[in-house]
Short mmCIF file of C-alpha atoms in Angstrom, two decimals:
data_model
loop_
_atom_site.label_atom_id
_atom_site.label_comp_id
_atom_site.label_asym_id
_atom_site.label_seq_id
_atom_site.Cartn_x
_atom_site.Cartn_y
_atom_site.Cartn_z
CA MET A 1 0.07 0.23 0.11
CA PRO A 2 1.09 3.75 -0.98
CA SER A 3 3.03 5.31 1.97
CA ARG A 4 3.23 8.97 2.92
CA VAL A 5 6.47 9.90 0.93
CA PRO A 6 5.61 13.21 -1.08
CA ALA A 7 8.20 15.50 0.74
CA ALA A 8 11.20 12.60 -0.27
CA ILE A 9 10.49 12.64 -3.85
CA ASP A 10 11.97 15.55 -6.36
CA PHE A 11 8.85 16.54 -8.48
CA THR A 12 11.43 18.76 -10.14
CA ASP A 13 12.80 15.33 -11.73
CA ALA A 14 9.89 13.73 -13.69
CA ARG A 15 11.14 10.63 -14.59
CA ALA A 16 12.70 9.97 -10.98
CA ALA A 17 9.51 11.25 -9.38
CA THR A 18 7.08 9.17 -11.46
CA ALA A 19 9.83 5.68 -10.84
CA ARG A 20 9.48 6.58 -7.28
CA ILE A 21 5.62 6.96 -7.39
CA ALA A 22 5.00 3.32 -9.13
CA ALA A 23 7.65 1.96 -6.91
CA GLU A 24 4.94 2.71 -4.38
CA PHE A 25 2.70 0.18 -6.26
CA ASP A 26 5.48 -2.49 -7.13
CA GLY A 27 3.55 -5.80 -7.43
CA TRP A 28 0.29 -4.34 -8.15
CA ALA A 29 -1.49 -5.16 -11.61
CA PRO A 30 0.63 -3.99 -14.67
CA GLU A 31 -2.63 -2.36 -15.83
CA LEU A 32 -2.96 -0.19 -12.80
CA THR A 33 1.19 1.19 -12.53
CA ALA A 34 0.56 1.30 -16.13
CA LEU A 35 -1.37 4.99 -15.05
CA ILE A 36 1.89 5.96 -13.08
CA SER A 37 4.48 5.04 -15.59
CA ASP A 38 3.14 5.39 -18.88
CA CYS A 39 2.35 9.27 -18.74
CA ASP A 40 2.93 11.71 -20.92
CA THR A 41 3.71 14.53 -18.08
CA GLY A 42 5.64 14.33 -14.72
CA PRO A 43 3.68 14.01 -11.52
CA VAL A 44 2.41 16.65 -9.67
CA LEU A 45 2.01 16.97 -6.24
CA ARG A 46 -1.22 18.63 -5.03
CA PRO A 47 -1.36 19.22 -1.11
CA HIS A 48 -4.32 19.25 0.75
CA TYR A 49 -4.90 22.22 2.87
CA ALA A 50 -7.57 22.61 5.49
CA LEU A 51 -8.21 24.93 8.64
CA PRO A 52 -8.43 23.54 12.16
CA THR A 53 -11.62 21.92 13.22
CA GLU A 54 -12.61 24.62 15.55
CA HIS A 55 -11.67 27.35 13.51
CA ARG A 56 -13.36 30.56 14.86
CA TRP A 57 -12.73 34.27 14.31
CA GLY A 58 -14.26 37.17 15.57
CA ARG A 59 -17.17 39.08 14.71
CA VAL A 60 -15.98 42.24 11.86
CA PRO A 61 -18.44 44.48 11.07
CA GLY A 62 -20.42 43.73 7.65
CA VAL A 63 -18.16 40.71 7.21
CA THR A 64 -18.57 36.82 7.44
CA LEU A 65 -17.62 34.24 5.16
CA LEU A 66 -19.50 30.92 4.12
CA GLY A 67 -18.45 27.82 2.23
CA ASP A 68 -14.43 27.04 1.89
CA ALA A 69 -13.91 30.51 2.82
CA ALA A 70 -15.03 29.43 6.63
CA HIS A 71 -14.58 25.83 6.71
CA LEU A 72 -11.87 24.49 4.42
CA ALA A 73 -11.02 20.95 5.18
CA ALA A 74 -10.13 17.71 3.18
CA PRO A 75 -11.94 16.46 0.12
CA SER A 76 -15.41 14.50 1.52
CA GLY A 77 -18.14 15.12 -1.06
CA GLU A 78 -19.29 17.52 2.10
CA GLY A 79 -17.73 21.22 0.88
CA ALA A 80 -20.73 22.20 -1.85
CA ASN A 81 -23.64 21.01 0.71
CA LEU A 82 -22.13 22.82 3.54
CA ALA A 83 -21.37 25.50 1.25
CA MET A 84 -25.32 25.25 -0.23
CA LEU A 85 -26.36 25.23 3.61
CA ASP A 86 -24.32 28.27 5.08
CA GLY A 87 -26.02 30.82 2.38
CA ALA A 88 -28.84 29.27 3.30
CA GLU A 89 -28.81 29.66 6.81
CA MET A 90 -27.33 33.07 6.45
CA GLY A 91 -30.20 33.91 3.83
CA LYS A 92 -32.39 32.97 6.90
CA ALA A 93 -30.73 35.01 9.21
CA ILE A 94 -30.81 38.30 7.46
CA ALA A 95 -34.80 37.64 6.92
CA ALA A 96 -35.41 37.31 11.13
CA HIS A 97 -33.45 40.40 11.28
CA PRO A 98 -33.93 42.42 8.21
CA ASP A 99 -32.39 45.97 10.30
CA ASP A 100 -29.77 44.26 11.97
CA PRO A 101 -27.23 42.67 9.63
CA GLU A 102 -25.28 42.47 12.49
CA THR A 103 -27.15 40.03 14.51
CA ALA A 104 -28.26 38.30 11.63
CA LEU A 105 -24.18 37.51 10.43
CA SER A 106 -23.98 36.74 14.25
CA GLU A 107 -26.63 34.08 14.78
CA TYR A 108 -25.57 32.78 11.36
CA GLU A 109 -21.78 32.63 12.38
CA GLN A 110 -21.79 30.96 15.49
CA ALA A 111 -24.40 28.14 14.35
CA MET A 112 -22.31 27.56 11.46
CA PHE A 113 -18.89 27.61 13.63
CA ALA A 114 -20.94 24.66 15.43
CA ARG A 115 -22.44 22.88 12.18
CA SER A 116 -19.30 22.75 10.09
CA ALA A 117 -17.05 21.66 13.24
CA ALA A 118 -19.12 18.60 13.52
CA VAL A 119 -18.71 18.17 9.78
CA ILE A 120 -14.89 18.43 9.79
CA ALA A 121 -14.56 16.14 12.61
CA GLU A 122 -16.33 13.76 10.65
CA HIS A 123 -14.30 14.22 7.30
CA GLU A 124 -11.22 13.83 9.58
CA GLN A 125 -12.38 10.31 10.63
CA LEU A 126 -13.18 9.47 6.98
CA ASN A 127 -9.73 10.89 5.98
CA GLU A 128 -7.75 9.03 8.63
CA PHE A 129 -9.56 5.78 7.76
CA LEU A 130 -8.88 6.14 3.70
CA PHE A 131 -5.56 7.59 3.86
CA GLY A 132 -3.89 6.67 7.58
CA ASP A 133 -1.44 4.87 8.37
CA ASP A 134 -3.43 1.77 9.50
CA VAL A 135 -5.07 0.67 6.56
CA SER A 136 -6.20 -2.81 7.63
CA ARG A 137 -9.17 -1.30 8.60
CA LEU A 138 -10.14 0.03 5.01
CA VAL A 139 -8.77 -3.42 3.78
CA GLU A 140 -10.99 -5.29 6.60
CA LYS A 141 -14.10 -3.58 5.38
CA PHE A 142 -13.38 -4.15 1.23
CA GLN A 143 -13.34 -7.96 2.50
CA GLN A 144 -16.45 -7.38 4.51
CA ARG A 145 -18.27 -6.31 0.93
CA ARG A 146 -17.48 -10.02 -0.19
#
């Protein structure tokens, strides 16, 4: 199973980087490793960035964030859903306080912070399960599906 080695790979040397990454899949089906070794271009490191689970900011009058700007997390398939929910919740808060945007934004932020922290905590568990150092749990899960 592939290890976490991007820091050990020199991505400026396309041939060496391709060979190093392909070596991580030694013993895999040639049809799969060809997806790495038979490419016309070299590999590109694309890191994932995430904000801390409990990320917060102080109120700034007239300004707030939503979507990835507010709760950037590793990919899990929920980012667009969270962004749409943020927009809907912000709209509801503004509609509930049409003459007091600061109260509306403050209420939106407090609810969004709690909601996004819970979702991001789930994302972290999923990412650890899928990409963590102990892949035995993932292998067991696939074996259960047989």
